[in-house]
Short mmCIF file of C-alpha atoms and ligand atoms in Angstrom, two decimals:
data_model
loop_
_atom_site.label_atom_id
_atom_site.label_comp_id
_atom_site.label_asym_id
_atom_site.label_seq_id
_atom_site.Cartn_x
_atom_site.Cartn_y
_atom_site.Cartn_z
CA MET A 11 0.33 -10.65 -0.08
CA LEU A 12 -1.73 -8.03 1.75
CA LYS A 13 -5.14 -7.40 0.23
CA GLY A 14 -7.55 -4.71 1.33
CA PRO A 15 -9.17 -1.36 0.68
CA THR A 16 -7.16 1.84 0.50
CA GLY A 17 -6.12 3.45 3.78
CA CYS A 18 -6.95 0.48 6.01
CA GLY A 19 -3.43 0.01 7.34
CA LYS A 20 -1.52 -2.28 4.97
CA THR A 21 1.55 -0.09 4.66
CA ARG A 22 1.42 0.71 8.35
CA PHE A 23 1.33 -3.00 9.13
CA VAL A 24 4.47 -3.67 7.07
CA GLU A 25 6.26 -0.73 8.71
CA TYR A 26 5.30 -2.05 12.12
CA MET A 27 6.37 -5.57 11.23
CA ALA A 28 9.79 -4.31 10.08
CA TRP A 29 10.21 -2.34 13.30
CA LYS A 30 9.11 -5.26 15.45
CA LEU A 31 11.43 -7.72 13.70
CA GLY A 32 14.27 -5.20 13.58
CA ARG A 33 14.67 -5.65 9.81
CA PRO A 34 15.39 -2.89 7.31
CA LEU A 35 12.42 -2.09 5.07
CA VAL A 36 12.77 -1.31 1.37
CA THR A 37 9.53 0.03 -0.13
CA VAL A 38 8.94 0.30 -3.86
CA ALA A 39 5.85 2.13 -5.13
CA CYS A 40 5.00 0.24 -8.32
CA HIS A 41 3.83 2.05 -11.47
CA ASP A 42 3.49 1.16 -15.16
CA ASP A 43 6.87 2.58 -16.12
CA LEU A 44 8.71 0.48 -13.57
CA THR A 45 11.20 -1.68 -15.43
CA THR A 46 13.12 -4.73 -14.41
CA ALA A 47 16.27 -2.57 -14.35
CA ASP A 48 14.58 -0.17 -11.91
CA LEU A 49 14.10 -3.09 -9.54
CA VAL A 50 17.26 -5.09 -10.12
CA GLY A 51 19.83 -2.42 -10.97
CA ARG A 52 21.79 -0.94 -13.85
CA TYR A 53 25.22 0.19 -14.99
CA LEU A 54 25.69 3.94 -14.85
CA ILE A 55 28.35 5.97 -16.60
CA VAL A 56 30.37 8.04 -14.13
CA GLY A 57 33.15 10.02 -15.83
CA ASP A 58 35.05 7.45 -17.92
CA ASP A 59 33.86 4.51 -15.87
CA THR A 60 30.76 2.41 -15.67
CA VAL A 61 29.59 1.58 -12.18
CA TRP A 62 26.92 -0.86 -11.15
CA LEU A 63 24.08 0.43 -9.01
CA ASP A 64 21.89 -2.10 -7.23
CA GLY A 65 18.16 -1.52 -7.62
CA PRO A 66 15.96 -1.65 -4.51
CA LEU A 67 15.09 -5.33 -4.93
CA THR A 68 18.72 -6.41 -5.25
CA ALA A 69 19.75 -4.18 -2.36
CA ALA A 70 17.01 -5.70 -0.21
CA VAL A 71 18.07 -9.27 -1.07
CA ARG A 72 21.71 -8.50 -0.24
CA ALA A 73 20.75 -6.90 3.09
CA GLY A 74 18.25 -9.62 4.04
CA ALA A 75 15.67 -6.87 4.32
CA ILE A 76 11.90 -6.81 3.97
CA CYS A 77 11.12 -5.69 0.42
CA TYR A 78 7.66 -4.22 0.08
CA LEU A 79 6.22 -3.84 -3.41
CA ASP A 80 3.32 -1.48 -2.89
CA GLU A 81 0.45 -1.61 -5.44
CA ILE A 82 2.02 -4.46 -7.35
CA VAL A 83 -0.81 -4.57 -9.91
CA GLU A 84 0.29 -1.18 -11.24
CA ALA A 85 3.55 -2.69 -12.49
CA ARG A 86 3.65 -4.33 -15.91
CA LYS A 87 3.47 -8.10 -15.90
CA ASP A 88 6.85 -8.48 -17.58
CA THR A 89 8.36 -6.51 -14.70
CA THR A 90 6.62 -8.55 -12.04
CA VAL A 91 8.09 -11.81 -13.31
CA VAL A 92 11.53 -10.87 -11.95
CA ILE A 93 10.25 -11.78 -8.53
CA HIS A 94 9.32 -15.29 -9.63
CA PRO A 95 12.64 -17.03 -8.92
CA LEU A 96 12.81 -15.16 -5.61
CA THR A 97 9.39 -16.32 -4.51
CA ASP A 98 9.57 -20.04 -5.15
CA SER A 99 11.82 -22.74 -3.79
CA ARG A 100 14.85 -21.18 -5.51
CA ARG A 101 14.71 -17.98 -3.40
CA ALA A 102 17.26 -16.39 -5.67
CA LEU A 103 17.53 -13.31 -7.85
CA PRO A 104 19.41 -13.73 -11.11
CA VAL A 105 21.14 -10.41 -11.82
CA GLU A 106 21.65 -11.10 -15.49
CA LYS A 107 23.60 -7.97 -16.43
CA ARG A 108 26.26 -8.84 -13.88
CA GLY A 109 26.14 -12.59 -14.40
CA GLU A 110 25.32 -12.92 -10.72
CA TYR A 111 22.95 -15.36 -9.07
CA LEU A 112 22.06 -13.87 -5.74
CA VAL A 113 20.66 -16.35 -3.23
CA ALA A 114 18.41 -14.66 -0.67
CA PRO A 115 19.43 -15.01 2.98
CA PRO A 116 16.78 -16.57 5.27
CA ASP A 117 15.87 -13.13 6.68
CA PHE A 118 14.85 -11.77 3.30
CA MET A 119 11.08 -11.32 2.89
CA LEU A 120 8.99 -10.08 0.04
CA VAL A 121 5.65 -8.42 0.76
CA ILE A 122 3.22 -7.20 -1.88
CA SER A 123 -0.01 -5.32 -1.45
CA TYR A 124 -2.96 -4.42 -3.56
CA ASN A 125 -6.55 -3.25 -3.41
CA PRO A 126 -8.82 -5.88 -4.89
CA GLY A 127 -12.16 -4.85 -6.25
CA TYR A 128 -11.73 -2.01 -8.69
CA GLN A 129 -8.86 -3.16 -10.87
CA SER A 130 -9.40 -3.28 -14.61
CA VAL A 131 -8.92 -6.59 -16.41
CA LEU A 132 -5.60 -5.26 -17.70
CA LYS A 133 -4.40 -4.73 -14.16
CA GLU A 134 -4.78 -8.18 -12.75
CA MET A 135 -1.89 -10.12 -11.36
CA LYS A 136 -0.85 -13.21 -13.27
CA PRO A 137 -1.92 -16.42 -11.55
CA SER A 138 1.73 -17.46 -11.61
CA THR A 139 2.54 -14.38 -9.51
CA ARG A 140 -0.42 -14.63 -7.15
CA GLN A 141 0.15 -18.29 -6.42
CA ARG A 142 3.58 -17.64 -4.98
CA PHE A 143 2.28 -15.82 -1.92
CA VAL A 144 0.49 -16.41 1.32
CA ALA A 145 -2.36 -13.89 1.58
CA ILE A 146 -3.73 -11.85 4.47
CA ASP A 147 -7.08 -10.12 4.04
CA PHE A 148 -7.18 -6.63 5.50
CA ASP A 149 -10.31 -4.71 6.30
CA TYR A 150 -11.17 -1.62 8.29
CA PRO A 151 -10.58 -2.14 12.02
CA ALA A 152 -13.48 -2.70 14.43
CA PRO A 153 -15.12 0.65 15.37
CA GLU A 154 -13.62 0.84 18.89
CA VAL A 155 -10.15 0.08 17.56
CA GLU A 156 -10.53 2.48 14.66
CA ALA A 157 -11.63 5.24 17.06
CA GLN A 158 -8.46 4.69 19.10
CA ILE A 159 -6.37 4.93 15.93
CA VAL A 160 -8.11 8.12 14.79
CA ALA A 161 -7.74 9.70 18.26
CA HIS A 162 -4.06 8.76 18.44
CA GLU A 163 -3.02 9.58 14.87
CA GLY A 164 -5.27 12.60 14.48
CA GLY A 165 -4.85 14.14 17.93
CA VAL A 166 -8.56 14.47 18.72
CA ASP A 167 -10.56 13.45 21.81
CA ALA A 168 -12.36 10.10 22.02
CA ALA A 169 -15.83 11.56 21.35
CA THR A 170 -14.73 13.28 18.12
CA ALA A 171 -12.88 10.15 17.00
CA GLN A 172 -16.01 8.06 17.56
CA LYS A 173 -18.08 10.44 15.44
CA LEU A 174 -15.52 10.31 12.66
CA VAL A 175 -15.54 6.52 12.75
CA LYS A 176 -19.33 6.55 12.63
CA LEU A 177 -19.18 8.81 9.57
CA GLY A 178 -16.57 6.51 8.02
CA GLY A 179 -18.87 3.53 8.52
CA LEU A 180 -21.75 5.38 6.84
CA THR A 181 -19.62 6.27 3.79
CA ARG A 182 -18.59 2.61 3.51
CA LYS A 183 -22.26 1.73 3.06
CA LEU A 184 -22.23 3.87 -0.09
CA LYS A 185 -19.75 1.48 -1.69
CA GLY A 186 -21.29 0.40 -4.97
CA ALA A 187 -23.94 3.16 -4.67
CA GLY A 188 -21.88 6.05 -6.03
CA LEU A 189 -18.54 5.25 -4.41
CA ASP A 190 -15.93 2.69 -5.43
CA GLU A 191 -14.83 2.57 -1.83
CA GLY A 192 -15.87 4.35 1.39
CA ALA A 193 -13.55 6.50 3.52
CA GLY A 194 -10.52 4.59 4.74
CA THR A 195 -8.95 5.12 8.15
CA ARG A 196 -6.49 7.46 6.40
CA LEU A 197 -9.23 9.95 5.47
CA LEU A 198 -10.65 9.85 8.99
CA VAL A 199 -7.19 10.65 10.34
CA HIS A 200 -6.88 13.55 7.89
CA ALA A 201 -10.21 15.00 9.07
CA ALA A 202 -9.15 14.54 12.69
CA GLN A 203 -5.87 16.38 12.05
CA LEU A 204 -7.76 19.36 10.60
CA ILE A 205 -10.13 19.38 13.58
CA ALA A 206 -7.19 19.17 15.99
CA ARG A 207 -5.74 22.28 14.34
CA GLY A 208 -8.95 24.22 14.95
CA MET A 209 -11.12 23.67 11.89
CA ALA A 210 -14.86 23.25 12.47
CA PRO A 211 -15.66 19.50 12.35
CA ALA A 212 -18.21 19.66 9.53
CA ALA A 213 -15.90 21.78 7.34
CA ALA A 214 -12.99 19.46 8.09
CA CYS A 215 -15.04 16.41 7.08
CA ILE A 216 -16.12 18.05 3.84
CA ALA A 217 -12.53 18.97 2.96
CA ALA A 218 -10.87 15.75 4.11
CA ILE A 219 -13.56 13.13 3.47
CA ALA A 220 -16.41 14.19 1.18
CA ARG A 221 -14.49 16.03 -1.55
CA PRO A 222 -11.66 13.52 -1.97
CA LEU A 223 -14.22 10.71 -2.20
CA ALA A 224 -16.59 11.97 -4.86
CA ASP A 225 -17.09 14.33 -7.81
CA GLU A 226 -20.54 13.32 -8.88
CA PRO A 227 -23.14 15.88 -7.58
CA ASP A 228 -25.61 13.33 -6.13
CA THR A 229 -22.88 11.48 -4.28
CA ARG A 230 -21.40 14.75 -2.99
CA ASP A 231 -24.81 15.76 -1.65
CA ALA A 232 -25.29 12.35 -0.03
CA LEU A 233 -21.91 12.68 1.71
CA ASP A 234 -22.62 16.25 2.84
CA ASP A 235 -25.92 15.04 4.31
CA LEU A 236 -24.13 12.27 6.23
CA ILE A 237 -21.67 14.81 7.64
CA ALA A 238 -24.50 17.15 8.66
CA ALA A 239 -26.25 14.23 10.38
CA VAL A 240 -23.17 13.16 12.38
CA PHE A 241 -21.74 16.59 13.34
N1 ATP B 320 -4.31 -0.14 11.75
C1 ATP B 320 -3.79 1.10 11.78
N2 ATP B 320 -3.02 1.51 12.79
C2 ATP B 320 -2.51 2.75 12.82
N3 ATP B 320 -2.72 3.67 11.85
C3 ATP B 320 -3.49 3.33 10.83
C4 ATP B 320 -4.06 2.03 10.72
N4 ATP B 320 -4.78 1.98 9.58
C5 ATP B 320 -4.66 3.16 9.00
N5 ATP B 320 -3.89 3.99 9.75
C6 ATP B 320 -3.62 5.39 9.44
O1 ATP B 320 -4.04 5.59 8.11
C7 ATP B 320 -2.92 5.95 7.30
C8 ATP B 320 -2.99 5.14 6.04
O2 ATP B 320 -2.74 3.78 6.30
P1 ATP B 320 -1.83 2.93 5.32
O3 ATP B 320 -0.90 3.83 4.59
O4 ATP B 320 -1.24 1.82 6.09
O5 ATP B 320 -2.96 2.39 4.32
P2 ATP B 320 -2.83 1.31 3.14
O6 ATP B 320 -3.75 0.20 3.50
O7 ATP B 320 -1.41 1.02 2.89
O8 ATP B 320 -3.48 2.11 1.92
P3 ATP B 320 -3.11 2.08 0.35
O9 ATP B 320 -3.75 0.82 -0.18
O10 ATP B 320 -3.79 3.30 -0.17
O11 ATP B 320 -1.64 2.11 0.23
C9 ATP B 320 -1.68 5.68 8.14
O12 ATP B 320 -0.67 6.62 7.87
C10 ATP B 320 -2.19 5.81 9.55
O13 ATP B 320 -2.18 7.16 9.95
MG1 MG B 321 -0.12 1.47 1.28
#
């Protein structure tokens, strides 16, 4: 279970882990309409026949892949329970419609991620789901590391990257004072990419950082002031 603010590198971490371990990665973006059949699989009618199509979870179990359920809290609780037998000592996925009991190979891994902090009460994970995972807390990287990431991913020089990281840090202080969350590394990379393509830094920061973060006039002004102070 990877917990942390948006755009701090959770998905990137899973992608890197899959690459490093040489395992296939199956990512599912969870949403409220996601059904058990979407995860496990369903029969489809093809001409006069019915054919079974594995869902991403079943396919990942068969392949011994890493299955990554992104934003798990968005899925309905009755959907999430399908992972219960897979994530306890049974390590198996019952595929009821096929009468199949699929035991996961040792290589199979299940990773879930979510952003704690601003979920509504309706969108909490059941304790019985949470307590099946080992958790890693994610946070924004240290400023020097984040500047390297922004320079590398955004294609800007070190000095510009450092300014963007400084701005990011200032927006994070507005958390709770107008913002649910400050600018993640992702937004800093977006601003850097605009700058690298020739946009003036202040304009790039307004377009890529300030406007996506806030609608409320006072908060927008506060962000614009921060940008003016840094660039
Ligand atoms: N630690 C990192 N190393 C390299 N790139 C990073 C890192 N953190 C963030 N990034 C950059 O920011 C982008 C967003 O990161 P990522 O998608 O991993 O965030 P996330 O934590 O999964 O966010 P969300 O909760 O919104 O899904 C990446 O595409 C990458 O460009
Ligand atoms: Mg992600």
